[in-house]
Amino acid sequence: MKSAQHPGQLVLLAYADGDDLEGAHDILRARFAAFVASWGKRFAEVWAVDDRYPRTPDLSPEDSPAWNLGLNAVIPAEATFTSFEPELDALMAFLARLSLESGHDFVVGYYDPARHLQEDITSVSASSDNTMLKAFVSVLLSERQSNA
């Protein structure tokens, strides 16, 4: 993951849920690329992700290989929840619209390179709200600042 270039900073992840993304790949890829280009000015770095892993022998014929399709955003060390909240609102609105358009749900999580820990925070569909994501990110940023 590119975040190794940003030690001590958290990475926000937002990926399409599931591995069977073939039918929606082009639209998802295009929408994420456009969103990344216009969003996330408060992040240290933002990039679109389209990592499709090779088929492994343990997969049955009807299984699809793992596929990370979405975005990563490095949260700057000095970020506070108040400064970051508009970015979360924009991300959740984008994912809800994209879910409605594509028929796919999305998973939002984070990666902490210092602890080599990746966790899912919430799932987003066309009808989701962002209460859980906001609460979790608020705690996460507060905890990080108190440990700094």
Short mmCIF file of N, CA and C in Angstrom, two decimals:
data_model
loop_
_atom_site.label_atom_id
_atom_site.label_comp_id
_atom_site.label_asym_id
_atom_site.label_seq_id
_atom_site.Cartn_x
_atom_site.Cartn_y
_atom_site.Cartn_z
N MET A 1 0.85 -1.18 0.00
CA MET A 1 0.00 0.00 0.00
C MET A 1 0.88 1.23 0.00
N LYS A 2 0.50 2.20 -0.74
CA LYS A 2 1.24 3.44 -0.92
C LYS A 2 1.48 4.18 0.41
N SER A 3 0.68 3.91 1.44
CA SER A 3 0.75 4.65 2.69
C SER A 3 2.06 4.48 3.43
N ALA A 4 2.89 3.53 3.06
CA ALA A 4 4.18 3.36 3.70
C ALA A 4 5.01 4.64 3.57
N GLN A 5 4.67 5.47 2.59
CA GLN A 5 5.36 6.74 2.40
C GLN A 5 4.92 7.78 3.44
N HIS A 6 3.92 7.45 4.23
CA HIS A 6 3.34 8.38 5.19
C HIS A 6 3.29 7.75 6.58
N PRO A 7 4.44 7.43 7.18
CA PRO A 7 4.41 6.78 8.48
C PRO A 7 3.72 7.65 9.52
N GLY A 8 2.95 7.03 10.39
CA GLY A 8 2.25 7.74 11.44
C GLY A 8 0.96 8.39 11.00
N GLN A 9 0.62 8.32 9.73
CA GLN A 9 -0.62 8.91 9.25
C GLN A 9 -1.61 7.80 8.92
N LEU A 10 -2.85 8.07 9.18
CA LEU A 10 -3.90 7.10 8.89
C LEU A 10 -4.35 7.24 7.44
N VAL A 11 -4.80 6.13 6.86
CA VAL A 11 -5.29 6.13 5.50
C VAL A 11 -6.77 5.73 5.52
N LEU A 12 -7.61 6.60 4.99
CA LEU A 12 -9.03 6.31 4.84
C LEU A 12 -9.20 5.49 3.58
N LEU A 13 -9.97 4.41 3.65
CA LEU A 13 -10.20 3.52 2.52
C LEU A 13 -11.69 3.49 2.19
N ALA A 14 -12.03 3.51 0.93
CA ALA A 14 -13.42 3.35 0.49
C ALA A 14 -13.41 2.49 -0.76
N TYR A 15 -13.91 1.26 -0.64
CA TYR A 15 -13.86 0.30 -1.74
C TYR A 15 -15.26 -0.26 -2.02
N ALA A 16 -15.47 -0.62 -3.28
CA ALA A 16 -16.70 -1.33 -3.64
C ALA A 16 -16.73 -2.64 -2.88
N ASP A 17 -17.88 -3.00 -2.34
CA ASP A 17 -18.02 -4.22 -1.56
C ASP A 17 -18.16 -5.41 -2.50
N GLY A 18 -17.41 -6.46 -2.22
CA GLY A 18 -17.49 -7.67 -3.02
C GLY A 18 -16.39 -7.74 -4.07
N ASP A 19 -16.32 -8.88 -4.71
CA ASP A 19 -15.29 -9.12 -5.71
C ASP A 19 -15.85 -9.26 -7.13
N ASP A 20 -17.17 -9.38 -7.25
CA ASP A 20 -17.80 -9.55 -8.55
C ASP A 20 -18.17 -8.17 -9.10
N LEU A 21 -17.18 -7.45 -9.57
CA LEU A 21 -17.37 -6.06 -9.99
C LEU A 21 -17.26 -5.86 -11.50
N GLU A 22 -17.12 -6.96 -12.23
CA GLU A 22 -16.88 -6.89 -13.67
C GLU A 22 -17.92 -6.03 -14.39
N GLY A 23 -19.18 -6.23 -14.11
CA GLY A 23 -20.23 -5.51 -14.82
C GLY A 23 -20.26 -4.02 -14.54
N ALA A 24 -19.73 -3.60 -13.41
CA ALA A 24 -19.77 -2.19 -13.04
C ALA A 24 -18.37 -1.56 -13.03
N HIS A 25 -17.37 -2.32 -13.42
CA HIS A 25 -15.98 -1.85 -13.32
C HIS A 25 -15.75 -0.51 -13.99
N ASP A 26 -16.16 -0.36 -15.23
CA ASP A 26 -15.86 0.86 -15.98
C ASP A 26 -16.49 2.09 -15.33
N ILE A 27 -17.75 1.97 -14.93
CA ILE A 27 -18.41 3.13 -14.32
C ILE A 27 -17.82 3.43 -12.95
N LEU A 28 -17.53 2.40 -12.14
CA LEU A 28 -16.94 2.63 -10.83
C LEU A 28 -15.57 3.28 -10.96
N ARG A 29 -14.77 2.75 -11.83
CA ARG A 29 -13.41 3.30 -12.03
C ARG A 29 -13.48 4.75 -12.47
N ALA A 30 -14.33 5.06 -13.42
CA ALA A 30 -14.46 6.43 -13.91
C ALA A 30 -14.97 7.38 -12.83
N ARG A 31 -15.98 6.95 -12.08
CA ARG A 31 -16.55 7.81 -11.02
C ARG A 31 -15.53 8.06 -9.90
N PHE A 32 -14.80 7.01 -9.49
CA PHE A 32 -13.78 7.21 -8.45
C PHE A 32 -12.67 8.14 -8.93
N ALA A 33 -12.22 7.98 -10.16
CA ALA A 33 -11.16 8.85 -10.71
C ALA A 33 -11.62 10.31 -10.73
N ALA A 34 -12.85 10.55 -11.15
CA ALA A 34 -13.37 11.92 -11.20
C ALA A 34 -13.53 12.50 -9.79
N PHE A 35 -14.02 11.68 -8.88
CA PHE A 35 -14.21 12.15 -7.50
C PHE A 35 -12.88 12.49 -6.86
N VAL A 36 -11.90 11.62 -7.01
CA VAL A 36 -10.56 11.85 -6.44
C VAL A 36 -9.97 13.16 -6.96
N ALA A 37 -10.20 13.46 -8.23
CA ALA A 37 -9.64 14.67 -8.83
C ALA A 37 -10.23 15.95 -8.23
N SER A 38 -11.46 15.87 -7.72
CA SER A 38 -12.13 17.07 -7.23
C SER A 38 -12.31 17.12 -5.71
N TRP A 39 -11.98 16.07 -5.02
CA TRP A 39 -12.26 15.95 -3.58
C TRP A 39 -10.97 15.77 -2.79
N GLY A 40 -11.04 15.95 -1.51
CA GLY A 40 -9.94 15.58 -0.64
C GLY A 40 -8.81 16.57 -0.57
N LYS A 41 -9.10 17.84 -0.71
CA LYS A 41 -8.04 18.85 -0.67
C LYS A 41 -7.38 18.92 0.71
N ARG A 42 -8.05 18.44 1.74
CA ARG A 42 -7.48 18.46 3.09
C ARG A 42 -6.59 17.25 3.38
N PHE A 43 -6.56 16.31 2.45
CA PHE A 43 -5.75 15.10 2.66
C PHE A 43 -4.32 15.34 2.22
N ALA A 44 -3.40 14.57 2.81
CA ALA A 44 -2.00 14.64 2.40
C ALA A 44 -1.84 14.07 0.99
N GLU A 45 -2.64 13.06 0.69
CA GLU A 45 -2.59 12.42 -0.63
C GLU A 45 -3.88 11.62 -0.82
N VAL A 46 -4.38 11.61 -2.05
CA VAL A 46 -5.59 10.85 -2.40
C VAL A 46 -5.33 10.17 -3.74
N TRP A 47 -5.73 8.91 -3.86
CA TRP A 47 -5.58 8.23 -5.14
C TRP A 47 -6.66 7.17 -5.33
N ALA A 48 -7.00 6.95 -6.59
CA ALA A 48 -7.96 5.90 -6.95
C ALA A 48 -7.24 4.56 -6.91
N VAL A 49 -7.97 3.51 -6.54
CA VAL A 49 -7.42 2.16 -6.43
C VAL A 49 -8.21 1.24 -7.35
N ASP A 50 -7.49 0.43 -8.11
CA ASP A 50 -8.11 -0.60 -8.96
C ASP A 50 -7.15 -1.79 -8.99
N ASP A 51 -7.13 -2.53 -7.90
CA ASP A 51 -6.23 -3.68 -7.75
C ASP A 51 -7.04 -4.98 -7.80
N ARG A 52 -6.93 -5.65 -8.92
CA ARG A 52 -7.59 -6.95 -9.08
C ARG A 52 -6.53 -8.03 -8.93
N TYR A 53 -6.74 -8.88 -7.98
CA TYR A 53 -5.75 -9.91 -7.67
C TYR A 53 -5.93 -11.13 -8.57
N PRO A 54 -4.84 -11.85 -8.81
CA PRO A 54 -4.95 -13.03 -9.69
C PRO A 54 -5.78 -14.14 -9.04
N ARG A 55 -6.31 -14.96 -9.88
CA ARG A 55 -7.08 -16.12 -9.43
C ARG A 55 -6.13 -17.08 -8.74
N THR A 56 -6.55 -17.61 -7.60
CA THR A 56 -5.74 -18.57 -6.84
C THR A 56 -6.39 -19.94 -6.89
N PRO A 57 -5.61 -21.00 -6.71
CA PRO A 57 -6.14 -22.37 -6.83
C PRO A 57 -7.25 -22.70 -5.82
N ASP A 58 -7.31 -21.99 -4.71
CA ASP A 58 -8.32 -22.29 -3.69
C ASP A 58 -9.71 -21.77 -4.05
N LEU A 59 -9.83 -20.95 -5.09
CA LEU A 59 -11.13 -20.42 -5.50
C LEU A 59 -11.90 -21.44 -6.33
N SER A 60 -13.17 -21.56 -6.04
CA SER A 60 -14.01 -22.42 -6.86
C SER A 60 -14.32 -21.68 -8.17
N PRO A 61 -14.76 -22.40 -9.19
CA PRO A 61 -15.01 -21.75 -10.49
C PRO A 61 -15.98 -20.58 -10.43
N GLU A 62 -16.95 -20.60 -9.51
CA GLU A 62 -17.92 -19.50 -9.44
C GLU A 62 -17.44 -18.33 -8.58
N ASP A 63 -16.30 -18.49 -7.88
CA ASP A 63 -15.75 -17.41 -7.06
C ASP A 63 -14.91 -16.45 -7.90
N SER A 64 -14.95 -15.19 -7.52
CA SER A 64 -14.11 -14.17 -8.17
C SER A 64 -12.91 -13.88 -7.28
N PRO A 65 -11.77 -13.57 -7.88
CA PRO A 65 -10.62 -13.19 -7.06
C PRO A 65 -10.85 -11.84 -6.38
N ALA A 66 -10.09 -11.58 -5.32
CA ALA A 66 -10.22 -10.33 -4.59
C ALA A 66 -9.99 -9.13 -5.52
N TRP A 67 -10.73 -8.05 -5.25
CA TRP A 67 -10.64 -6.87 -6.09
C TRP A 67 -10.86 -5.64 -5.23
N ASN A 68 -9.86 -4.79 -5.11
CA ASN A 68 -9.99 -3.51 -4.40
C ASN A 68 -10.22 -2.43 -5.44
N LEU A 69 -11.41 -1.86 -5.43
CA LEU A 69 -11.78 -0.83 -6.39
C LEU A 69 -12.40 0.32 -5.61
N GLY A 70 -11.73 1.47 -5.60
CA GLY A 70 -12.22 2.60 -4.83
C GLY A 70 -11.18 3.68 -4.69
N LEU A 71 -10.95 4.12 -3.44
CA LEU A 71 -9.99 5.19 -3.20
C LEU A 71 -9.31 5.02 -1.86
N ASN A 72 -8.12 5.60 -1.76
CA ASN A 72 -7.37 5.72 -0.52
C ASN A 72 -7.08 7.20 -0.32
N ALA A 73 -7.08 7.65 0.94
CA ALA A 73 -6.78 9.04 1.25
C ALA A 73 -5.99 9.10 2.55
N VAL A 74 -4.81 9.68 2.50
CA VAL A 74 -3.96 9.82 3.68
C VAL A 74 -4.44 11.01 4.50
N ILE A 75 -4.81 10.74 5.75
CA ILE A 75 -5.28 11.79 6.66
C ILE A 75 -4.06 12.46 7.28
N PRO A 76 -3.88 13.76 7.10
CA PRO A 76 -2.71 14.43 7.65
C PRO A 76 -2.66 14.30 9.18
N ALA A 77 -1.45 14.26 9.71
CA ALA A 77 -1.25 14.09 11.16
C ALA A 77 -1.95 15.19 11.96
N GLU A 78 -2.02 16.39 11.42
CA GLU A 78 -2.61 17.52 12.16
C GLU A 78 -4.14 17.61 12.01
N ALA A 79 -4.74 16.71 11.29
CA ALA A 79 -6.19 16.77 11.04
C ALA A 79 -6.99 16.64 12.34
N THR A 80 -8.02 17.45 12.44
CA THR A 80 -8.99 17.34 13.54
C THR A 80 -10.32 16.93 12.93
N PHE A 81 -11.20 16.43 13.76
CA PHE A 81 -12.50 16.01 13.23
C PHE A 81 -13.23 17.20 12.61
N THR A 82 -13.18 18.35 13.25
CA THR A 82 -13.89 19.53 12.75
C THR A 82 -13.39 19.92 11.36
N SER A 83 -12.09 19.86 11.16
CA SER A 83 -11.55 20.23 9.84
C SER A 83 -11.81 19.16 8.79
N PHE A 84 -12.04 17.96 9.24
CA PHE A 84 -12.16 16.81 8.36
C PHE A 84 -13.62 16.44 8.03
N GLU A 85 -14.55 16.91 8.84
CA GLU A 85 -15.96 16.54 8.69
C GLU A 85 -16.54 16.84 7.31
N PRO A 86 -16.26 17.98 6.68
CA PRO A 86 -16.81 18.21 5.33
C PRO A 86 -16.35 17.16 4.31
N GLU A 87 -15.12 16.68 4.45
CA GLU A 87 -14.62 15.64 3.55
C GLU A 87 -15.40 14.34 3.74
N LEU A 88 -15.70 13.99 4.99
CA LEU A 88 -16.49 12.77 5.25
C LEU A 88 -17.89 12.90 4.68
N ASP A 89 -18.51 14.06 4.86
CA ASP A 89 -19.86 14.28 4.32
C ASP A 89 -19.86 14.13 2.80
N ALA A 90 -18.86 14.72 2.14
CA ALA A 90 -18.78 14.63 0.68
C ALA A 90 -18.54 13.20 0.23
N LEU A 91 -17.69 12.47 0.94
CA LEU A 91 -17.41 11.07 0.60
C LEU A 91 -18.68 10.23 0.73
N MET A 92 -19.37 10.37 1.84
CA MET A 92 -20.58 9.56 2.06
C MET A 92 -21.67 9.88 1.03
N ALA A 93 -21.83 11.15 0.70
CA ALA A 93 -22.82 11.53 -0.32
C ALA A 93 -22.45 10.93 -1.67
N PHE A 94 -21.17 11.00 -2.01
CA PHE A 94 -20.69 10.41 -3.27
C PHE A 94 -20.95 8.91 -3.30
N LEU A 95 -20.58 8.21 -2.23
CA LEU A 95 -20.76 6.75 -2.20
C LEU A 95 -22.23 6.36 -2.25
N ALA A 96 -23.10 7.11 -1.58
CA ALA A 96 -24.53 6.81 -1.62
C ALA A 96 -25.08 6.98 -3.04
N ARG A 97 -24.67 8.06 -3.72
CA ARG A 97 -25.10 8.27 -5.12
C ARG A 97 -24.56 7.17 -6.03
N LEU A 98 -23.30 6.80 -5.83
CA LEU A 98 -22.68 5.77 -6.66
C LEU A 98 -23.31 4.41 -6.40
N SER A 99 -23.73 4.16 -5.18
CA SER A 99 -24.43 2.92 -4.86
C SER A 99 -25.75 2.85 -5.61
N LEU A 100 -26.47 3.95 -5.62
CA LEU A 100 -27.74 4.01 -6.35
C LEU A 100 -27.52 3.80 -7.84
N GLU A 101 -26.49 4.41 -8.39
CA GLU A 101 -26.19 4.33 -9.82
C GLU A 101 -25.68 2.94 -10.22
N SER A 102 -24.82 2.36 -9.40
CA SER A 102 -24.14 1.12 -9.78
C SER A 102 -24.78 -0.15 -9.24
N GLY A 103 -25.59 -0.02 -8.18
CA GLY A 103 -26.16 -1.19 -7.55
C GLY A 103 -25.20 -1.89 -6.59
N HIS A 104 -24.03 -1.30 -6.36
CA HIS A 104 -23.05 -1.88 -5.44
C HIS A 104 -23.00 -1.08 -4.14
N ASP A 105 -22.74 -1.78 -3.04
CA ASP A 105 -22.49 -1.13 -1.76
C ASP A 105 -20.99 -0.90 -1.64
N PHE A 106 -20.60 -0.13 -0.63
CA PHE A 106 -19.20 0.22 -0.42
C PHE A 106 -18.83 0.02 1.03
N VAL A 107 -17.57 -0.26 1.27
CA VAL A 107 -17.05 -0.42 2.62
C VAL A 107 -16.06 0.71 2.84
N VAL A 108 -16.21 1.39 3.98
CA VAL A 108 -15.28 2.45 4.36
C VAL A 108 -14.53 1.97 5.59
N GLY A 109 -13.23 2.14 5.56
CA GLY A 109 -12.40 1.72 6.68
C GLY A 109 -11.14 2.56 6.75
N TYR A 110 -10.17 2.07 7.51
CA TYR A 110 -8.92 2.79 7.61
C TYR A 110 -7.76 1.81 7.73
N TYR A 111 -6.58 2.30 7.42
CA TYR A 111 -5.35 1.55 7.58
C TYR A 111 -4.41 2.39 8.42
N ASP A 112 -3.84 1.78 9.46
CA ASP A 112 -2.88 2.43 10.33
C ASP A 112 -1.54 1.77 10.09
N PRO A 113 -0.65 2.40 9.31
CA PRO A 113 0.63 1.77 8.98
C PRO A 113 1.52 1.55 10.20
N ALA A 114 1.39 2.38 11.22
CA ALA A 114 2.23 2.22 12.42
C ALA A 114 1.91 0.91 13.14
N ARG A 115 0.64 0.52 13.11
CA ARG A 115 0.23 -0.73 13.78
C ARG A 115 -0.03 -1.87 12.80
N HIS A 116 0.17 -1.62 11.52
CA HIS A 116 -0.12 -2.63 10.48
C HIS A 116 -1.53 -3.18 10.67
N LEU A 117 -2.47 -2.26 10.84
CA LEU A 117 -3.85 -2.62 11.15
C LEU A 117 -4.78 -2.01 10.12
N GLN A 118 -5.64 -2.84 9.55
CA GLN A 118 -6.68 -2.37 8.63
C GLN A 118 -8.02 -2.82 9.19
N GLU A 119 -8.95 -1.89 9.31
CA GLU A 119 -10.27 -2.18 9.86
C GLU A 119 -11.36 -1.56 9.01
N ASP A 120 -12.44 -2.29 8.83
CA ASP A 120 -13.64 -1.73 8.21
C ASP A 120 -14.40 -0.96 9.28
N ILE A 121 -14.95 0.20 8.90
CA ILE A 121 -15.72 1.01 9.84
C ILE A 121 -17.21 0.85 9.59
N THR A 122 -17.62 0.99 8.33
CA THR A 122 -19.04 0.95 8.02
C THR A 122 -19.27 0.55 6.57
N SER A 123 -20.48 0.17 6.29
CA SER A 123 -20.91 -0.15 4.93
C SER A 123 -21.80 0.98 4.45
N VAL A 124 -21.70 1.30 3.17
CA VAL A 124 -22.49 2.41 2.62
C VAL A 124 -23.32 1.90 1.45
N SER A 125 -24.61 2.21 1.51
CA SER A 125 -25.52 1.91 0.40
C SER A 125 -26.23 3.21 0.05
N ALA A 126 -27.15 3.12 -0.88
CA ALA A 126 -27.87 4.31 -1.32
C ALA A 126 -28.66 4.96 -0.17
N SER A 127 -29.02 4.19 0.84
CA SER A 127 -29.84 4.72 1.93
C SER A 127 -29.09 4.91 3.24
N SER A 128 -27.77 4.82 3.21
CA SER A 128 -26.97 4.93 4.44
C SER A 128 -26.89 6.36 4.94
N ASP A 129 -26.68 6.47 6.27
CA ASP A 129 -26.29 7.77 6.82
C ASP A 129 -24.85 7.62 7.31
N ASN A 130 -24.26 8.71 7.69
CA ASN A 130 -22.84 8.65 8.05
C ASN A 130 -22.57 8.81 9.54
N THR A 131 -23.56 8.54 10.36
CA THR A 131 -23.41 8.72 11.80
C THR A 131 -22.29 7.85 12.37
N MET A 132 -22.27 6.57 12.02
CA MET A 132 -21.26 5.67 12.56
C MET A 132 -19.86 6.06 12.09
N LEU A 133 -19.72 6.39 10.81
CA LEU A 133 -18.42 6.77 10.29
C LEU A 133 -17.90 8.02 10.99
N LYS A 134 -18.76 9.02 11.14
CA LYS A 134 -18.34 10.26 11.80
C LYS A 134 -17.92 10.01 13.24
N ALA A 135 -18.68 9.22 13.96
CA ALA A 135 -18.35 8.92 15.35
C ALA A 135 -17.00 8.20 15.45
N PHE A 136 -16.80 7.22 14.59
CA PHE A 136 -15.56 6.45 14.64
C PHE A 136 -14.35 7.30 14.27
N VAL A 137 -14.46 8.09 13.21
CA VAL A 137 -13.34 8.92 12.79
C VAL A 137 -13.04 9.99 13.85
N SER A 138 -14.06 10.52 14.48
CA SER A 138 -13.85 11.48 15.56
C SER A 138 -13.02 10.88 16.69
N VAL A 139 -13.37 9.69 17.11
CA VAL A 139 -12.62 9.00 18.17
C VAL A 139 -11.20 8.68 17.69
N LEU A 140 -11.08 8.19 16.49
CA LEU A 140 -9.78 7.81 15.93
C LEU A 140 -8.83 9.01 15.87
N LEU A 141 -9.32 10.16 15.38
CA LEU A 141 -8.47 11.35 15.30
C LEU A 141 -8.14 11.89 16.69
N SER A 142 -9.09 11.85 17.60
CA SER A 142 -8.83 12.31 18.97
C SER A 142 -7.78 11.43 19.63
N GLU A 143 -7.91 10.13 19.46
CA GLU A 143 -6.95 9.20 20.04
C GLU A 143 -5.55 9.42 19.46
N ARG A 144 -5.48 9.63 18.19
CA ARG A 144 -4.18 9.85 17.54
C ARG A 144 -3.53 11.13 18.06
N GLN A 145 -4.32 12.19 18.22
CA GLN A 145 -3.76 13.45 18.71
C GLN A 145 -3.32 13.36 20.17
N SER A 146 -4.05 12.60 20.97
CA SER A 146 -3.65 12.48 22.38
C SER A 146 -2.41 11.60 22.54
N ASN A 147 -2.13 10.74 21.56
CA ASN A 147 -0.94 9.89 21.60
C ASN A 147 0.28 10.56 20.96
N ALA A 148 0.06 11.71 20.32
CA ALA A 148 1.17 12.38 19.62
C ALA A 148 2.10 13.10 20.57
#
